[in-house]
């Protein structure tokens, strides 16, 4: 039956062709609750305005066939074959770790078969493998030590090398961030952002430099408020919106790339950096840490750029009508958090 499903799926795929201009990413993810794929799609906007990222994960399913829910017989698997992807991300195997299901030789064979099936699709996608997010505790369907010490190294060090796939070292990256997984299984907002950034950083090896270098509207060396064409200035170490003629040399801002990443630091003429504290953006005298790194992204239908805080996934906005203080906006909901 499983062979018939795969054959029918491939026959449908031969008749299916997607002429969309944007590239397509198909994700086969683990059994976690996270919006990391949405965050990953926003990062991809550095390359194109409308990247297509589709999540075909199926909670609790396995690569192994001896479980109650093999991924191979799910509607998500069939749909993934019909997605006509340019790239496939496989981040799977956590539910295979359970005692009574796990069999390393068989898992390796089936995982490799899955890679070959996706590579054989008419769209000839690039398949990228990922180790699993670090498991901090056992659950009813997972074994943490097997995920961290057996399955993730197997994917990174053996399977990926054998098939010649790029690999995302997610297990090692998330290992040092237990606070990003408050229930020890599912990532919070920062954890989801970390996963998205890690996947994105790996894909930069394929995609190269962004088509359009990140930038924002500026006048002189001042950062422009895209809604009101006013500059950012400081008042009592709090960022405020000021008229252009009110922004003196101490309030002119520069944007520095943070290391080799796509993230930037924003500093004023006195080399003071922007920092998020609660719902306010304040001036920091010291160097910028992770929480003070900012990502510049273009709005999908305009030349306007938004400045997003890496740690909190909050962005700078114009502020409220009656209060021109610069406020933070929730990136996912796009709603103002406060008017100070």
mmCIF file with all atom_site columns, C-alpha atoms in Angstrom, residues 52-148:
data_model
loop_
_atom_site.group_PDB
_atom_site.id
_atom_site.type_symbol
_atom_site.label_atom_id
_atom_site.label_alt_id
_atom_site.label_comp_id
_atom_site.label_asym_id
_atom_site.label_entity_id
_atom_site.label_seq_id
_atom_site.pdbx_PDB_ins_code
_atom_site.Cartn_x
_atom_site.Cartn_y
_atom_site.Cartn_z
_atom_site.occupancy
_atom_site.B_iso_or_equiv
_atom_site.pdbx_formal_charge
_atom_site.auth_seq_id
_atom_site.auth_comp_id
_atom_site.auth_asym_id
_atom_site.auth_atom_id
_atom_site.pdbx_PDB_model_num
ATOM 1  C CA . UNK A 1 52  ? 7.178  30.126 -0.155  1.00 0.00 ? 52  UNK A CA 1
ATOM 2  C CA . UNK A 1 53  ? 7.905  28.146 3.020   1.00 0.00 ? 53  UNK A CA 1
ATOM 3  C CA . UNK A 1 54  ? 5.506  25.251 3.583   1.00 0.00 ? 54  UNK A CA 1
ATOM 4  C CA . UNK A 1 55  ? 5.542  23.065 6.685   1.00 0.00 ? 55  UNK A CA 1
ATOM 5  C CA . UNK A 1 56  ? 4.547  19.444 6.062   1.00 0.00 ? 56  UNK A CA 1
ATOM 6  C CA . UNK A 1 57  ? 5.415  18.201 9.528   1.00 0.00 ? 57  UNK A CA 1
ATOM 7  C CA . UNK A 1 58  ? 3.169  15.649 11.199  1.00 0.00 ? 58  UNK A CA 1
ATOM 8  C CA . UNK A 1 59  ? 3.342  15.559 14.983  1.00 0.00 ? 59  UNK A CA 1
ATOM 9  C CA . UNK A 1 60  ? 4.362  12.241 16.508  1.00 0.00 ? 60  UNK A CA 1
ATOM 10 C CA . UNK A 1 61  ? 5.183  10.525 13.213  1.00 0.00 ? 61  UNK A CA 1
ATOM 11 C CA . UNK A 1 62  ? 8.297  8.485  12.569  1.00 0.00 ? 62  UNK A CA 1
ATOM 12 C CA . UNK A 1 63  ? 10.735 7.583  9.849   1.00 0.00 ? 63  UNK A CA 1
ATOM 13 C CA . UNK A 1 64  ? 10.538 4.006  11.100  1.00 0.00 ? 64  UNK A CA 1
ATOM 14 C CA . UNK A 1 65  ? 7.703  1.855  9.779   1.00 0.00 ? 65  UNK A CA 1
ATOM 15 C CA . UNK A 1 66  ? 7.109  -0.147 12.975  1.00 0.00 ? 66  UNK A CA 1
ATOM 16 C CA . UNK A 1 67  ? 5.322  2.677  14.828  1.00 0.00 ? 67  UNK A CA 1
ATOM 17 C CA . UNK A 1 68  ? 1.634  3.495  14.984  1.00 0.00 ? 68  UNK A CA 1
ATOM 18 C CA . UNK A 1 69  ? 2.197  6.643  12.854  1.00 0.00 ? 69  UNK A CA 1
ATOM 19 C CA . UNK A 1 70  ? 4.823  6.279  10.113  1.00 0.00 ? 70  UNK A CA 1
ATOM 20 C CA . UNK A 1 71  ? 5.297  9.564  8.245   1.00 0.00 ? 71  UNK A CA 1
ATOM 21 C CA . UNK A 1 72  ? 5.166  7.693  4.926   1.00 0.00 ? 72  UNK A CA 1
ATOM 22 C CA . UNK A 1 73  ? 1.412  7.099  5.132   1.00 0.00 ? 73  UNK A CA 1
ATOM 23 C CA . UNK A 1 74  ? 0.344  10.609 6.168   1.00 0.00 ? 74  UNK A CA 1
ATOM 24 C CA . UNK A 1 75  ? -1.395 13.199 4.031   1.00 0.00 ? 75  UNK A CA 1
ATOM 25 C CA . UNK A 1 76  ? 1.438  15.602 4.882   1.00 0.00 ? 76  UNK A CA 1
ATOM 26 C CA . UNK A 1 77  ? 3.935  13.286 3.200   1.00 0.00 ? 77  UNK A CA 1
ATOM 27 C CA . UNK A 1 78  ? 1.837  13.048 0.041   1.00 0.00 ? 78  UNK A CA 1
ATOM 28 C CA . UNK A 1 79  ? 1.351  16.818 0.022   1.00 0.00 ? 79  UNK A CA 1
ATOM 29 C CA . UNK A 1 80  ? 5.084  17.379 0.415   1.00 0.00 ? 80  UNK A CA 1
ATOM 30 C CA . UNK A 1 81  ? 5.708  15.329 -2.721  1.00 0.00 ? 81  UNK A CA 1
ATOM 31 C CA . UNK A 1 82  ? 3.250  17.550 -4.569  1.00 0.00 ? 82  UNK A CA 1
ATOM 32 C CA . UNK A 1 83  ? 4.749  20.808 -3.326  1.00 0.00 ? 83  UNK A CA 1
ATOM 33 C CA . UNK A 1 84  ? 7.212  21.149 -6.238  1.00 0.00 ? 84  UNK A CA 1
ATOM 34 C CA . UNK A 1 85  ? 9.960  22.422 -3.900  1.00 0.00 ? 85  UNK A CA 1
ATOM 35 C CA . UNK A 1 86  ? 13.242 24.070 -4.765  1.00 0.00 ? 86  UNK A CA 1
ATOM 36 C CA . UNK A 1 87  ? 14.579 23.114 -1.339  1.00 0.00 ? 87  UNK A CA 1
ATOM 37 C CA . UNK A 1 88  ? 13.630 20.448 1.173   1.00 0.00 ? 88  UNK A CA 1
ATOM 38 C CA . UNK A 1 89  ? 14.574 20.653 4.852   1.00 0.00 ? 89  UNK A CA 1
ATOM 39 C CA . UNK A 1 90  ? 14.431 17.353 6.742   1.00 0.00 ? 90  UNK A CA 1
ATOM 40 C CA . UNK A 1 91  ? 14.491 17.831 10.525  1.00 0.00 ? 91  UNK A CA 1
ATOM 41 C CA . UNK A 1 92  ? 13.008 14.574 11.650  1.00 0.00 ? 92  UNK A CA 1
ATOM 42 C CA . UNK A 1 93  ? 13.708 11.572 13.872  1.00 0.00 ? 93  UNK A CA 1
ATOM 43 C CA . UNK A 1 94  ? 12.748 12.625 17.402  1.00 0.00 ? 94  UNK A CA 1
ATOM 44 C CA . UNK A 1 95  ? 9.726  10.338 17.583  1.00 0.00 ? 95  UNK A CA 1
ATOM 45 C CA . UNK A 1 96  ? 11.889 7.460  16.322  1.00 0.00 ? 96  UNK A CA 1
ATOM 46 C CA . UNK A 1 97  ? 13.914 7.641  19.548  1.00 0.00 ? 97  UNK A CA 1
ATOM 47 C CA . UNK A 1 98  ? 11.319 5.841  21.639  1.00 0.00 ? 98  UNK A CA 1
ATOM 48 C CA . UNK A 1 99  ? 12.233 2.434  23.009  1.00 0.00 ? 99  UNK A CA 1
ATOM 49 C CA . UNK A 1 100 ? 10.671 -0.341 20.962  1.00 0.00 ? 100 UNK A CA 1
ATOM 50 C CA . UNK A 1 101 ? 10.759 1.757  17.770  1.00 0.00 ? 101 UNK A CA 1
ATOM 51 C CA . UNK A 1 102 ? 14.417 2.698  17.438  1.00 0.00 ? 102 UNK A CA 1
ATOM 52 C CA . UNK A 1 103 ? 16.632 0.577  15.193  1.00 0.00 ? 103 UNK A CA 1
ATOM 53 C CA . UNK A 1 104 ? 19.725 2.402  13.991  1.00 0.00 ? 104 UNK A CA 1
ATOM 54 C CA . UNK A 1 105 ? 20.532 0.417  10.800  1.00 0.00 ? 105 UNK A CA 1
ATOM 55 C CA . UNK A 1 106 ? 16.896 0.466  9.684   1.00 0.00 ? 106 UNK A CA 1
ATOM 56 C CA . UNK A 1 107 ? 16.516 4.162  10.502  1.00 0.00 ? 107 UNK A CA 1
ATOM 57 C CA . UNK A 1 108 ? 19.581 4.999  8.411   1.00 0.00 ? 108 UNK A CA 1
ATOM 58 C CA . UNK A 1 109 ? 18.226 3.049  5.441   1.00 0.00 ? 109 UNK A CA 1
ATOM 59 C CA . UNK A 1 110 ? 14.770 4.652  5.582   1.00 0.00 ? 110 UNK A CA 1
ATOM 60 C CA . UNK A 1 111 ? 16.126 8.183  6.199   1.00 0.00 ? 111 UNK A CA 1
ATOM 61 C CA . UNK A 1 112 ? 18.397 7.806  3.175   1.00 0.00 ? 112 UNK A CA 1
ATOM 62 C CA . UNK A 1 113 ? 15.472 6.521  1.117   1.00 0.00 ? 113 UNK A CA 1
ATOM 63 C CA . UNK A 1 114 ? 13.448 9.613  2.064   1.00 0.00 ? 114 UNK A CA 1
ATOM 64 C CA . UNK A 1 115 ? 16.285 11.873 0.872   1.00 0.00 ? 115 UNK A CA 1
ATOM 65 C CA . UNK A 1 116 ? 16.497 10.037 -2.449  1.00 0.00 ? 116 UNK A CA 1
ATOM 66 C CA . UNK A 1 117 ? 12.729 10.248 -2.991  1.00 0.00 ? 117 UNK A CA 1
ATOM 67 C CA . UNK A 1 118 ? 12.739 14.028 -2.593  1.00 0.00 ? 118 UNK A CA 1
ATOM 68 C CA . UNK A 1 119 ? 15.807 14.424 -4.781  1.00 0.00 ? 119 UNK A CA 1
ATOM 69 C CA . UNK A 1 120 ? 14.074 12.431 -7.505  1.00 0.00 ? 120 UNK A CA 1
ATOM 70 C CA . UNK A 1 121 ? 11.106 14.804 -7.717  1.00 0.00 ? 121 UNK A CA 1
ATOM 71 C CA . UNK A 1 122 ? 10.717 16.602 -11.066 1.00 0.00 ? 122 UNK A CA 1
ATOM 72 C CA . UNK A 1 123 ? 11.714 19.918 -9.470  1.00 0.00 ? 123 UNK A CA 1
ATOM 73 C CA . UNK A 1 124 ? 15.090 18.355 -8.487  1.00 0.00 ? 124 UNK A CA 1
ATOM 74 C CA . UNK A 1 125 ? 15.193 20.078 -5.093  1.00 0.00 ? 125 UNK A CA 1
ATOM 75 C CA . UNK A 1 126 ? 18.272 20.616 -2.964  1.00 0.00 ? 126 UNK A CA 1
ATOM 76 C CA . UNK A 1 127 ? 17.774 18.528 0.168   1.00 0.00 ? 127 UNK A CA 1
ATOM 77 C CA . UNK A 1 128 ? 19.263 19.937 3.380   1.00 0.00 ? 128 UNK A CA 1
ATOM 78 C CA . UNK A 1 129 ? 19.389 17.834 6.537   1.00 0.00 ? 129 UNK A CA 1
ATOM 79 C CA . UNK A 1 130 ? 19.168 19.088 10.097  1.00 0.00 ? 130 UNK A CA 1
ATOM 80 C CA . UNK A 1 131 ? 19.994 17.498 13.402  1.00 0.00 ? 131 UNK A CA 1
ATOM 81 C CA . UNK A 1 132 ? 17.197 17.733 15.947  1.00 0.00 ? 132 UNK A CA 1
ATOM 82 C CA . UNK A 1 133 ? 16.667 20.520 18.479  1.00 0.00 ? 133 UNK A CA 1
ATOM 83 C CA . UNK A 1 134 ? 18.388 19.573 21.708  1.00 0.00 ? 134 UNK A CA 1
ATOM 84 C CA . UNK A 1 135 ? 16.139 17.406 23.880  1.00 0.00 ? 135 UNK A CA 1
ATOM 85 C CA . UNK A 1 136 ? 16.299 18.416 27.550  1.00 0.00 ? 136 UNK A CA 1
ATOM 86 C CA . UNK A 1 137 ? 13.899 15.776 28.901  1.00 0.00 ? 137 UNK A CA 1
ATOM 87 C CA . UNK A 1 138 ? 12.270 12.471 27.958  1.00 0.00 ? 138 UNK A CA 1
ATOM 88 C CA . UNK A 1 139 ? 8.618  12.522 26.862  1.00 0.00 ? 139 UNK A CA 1
ATOM 89 C CA . UNK A 1 140 ? 6.000  9.897  26.111  1.00 0.00 ? 140 UNK A CA 1
ATOM 90 C CA . UNK A 1 141 ? 7.182  9.758  22.490  1.00 0.00 ? 141 UNK A CA 1
ATOM 91 C CA . UNK A 1 142 ? 10.882 10.701 22.728  1.00 0.00 ? 142 UNK A CA 1
ATOM 92 C CA . UNK A 1 143 ? 14.112 9.674  24.423  1.00 0.00 ? 143 UNK A CA 1
ATOM 93 C CA . UNK A 1 144 ? 16.366 12.666 25.062  1.00 0.00 ? 144 UNK A CA 1
ATOM 94 C CA . UNK A 1 145 ? 19.722 10.884 25.302  1.00 0.00 ? 145 UNK A CA 1
ATOM 95 C CA . UNK A 1 146 ? 19.072 8.978  22.082  1.00 0.00 ? 146 UNK A CA 1
ATOM 96 C CA . UNK A 1 147 ? 18.093 12.201 20.270  1.00 0.00 ? 147 UNK A CA 1
ATOM 97 C CA . UNK A 1 148 ? 21.189 14.071 21.450  1.00 0.00 ? 148 UNK A CA 1
#
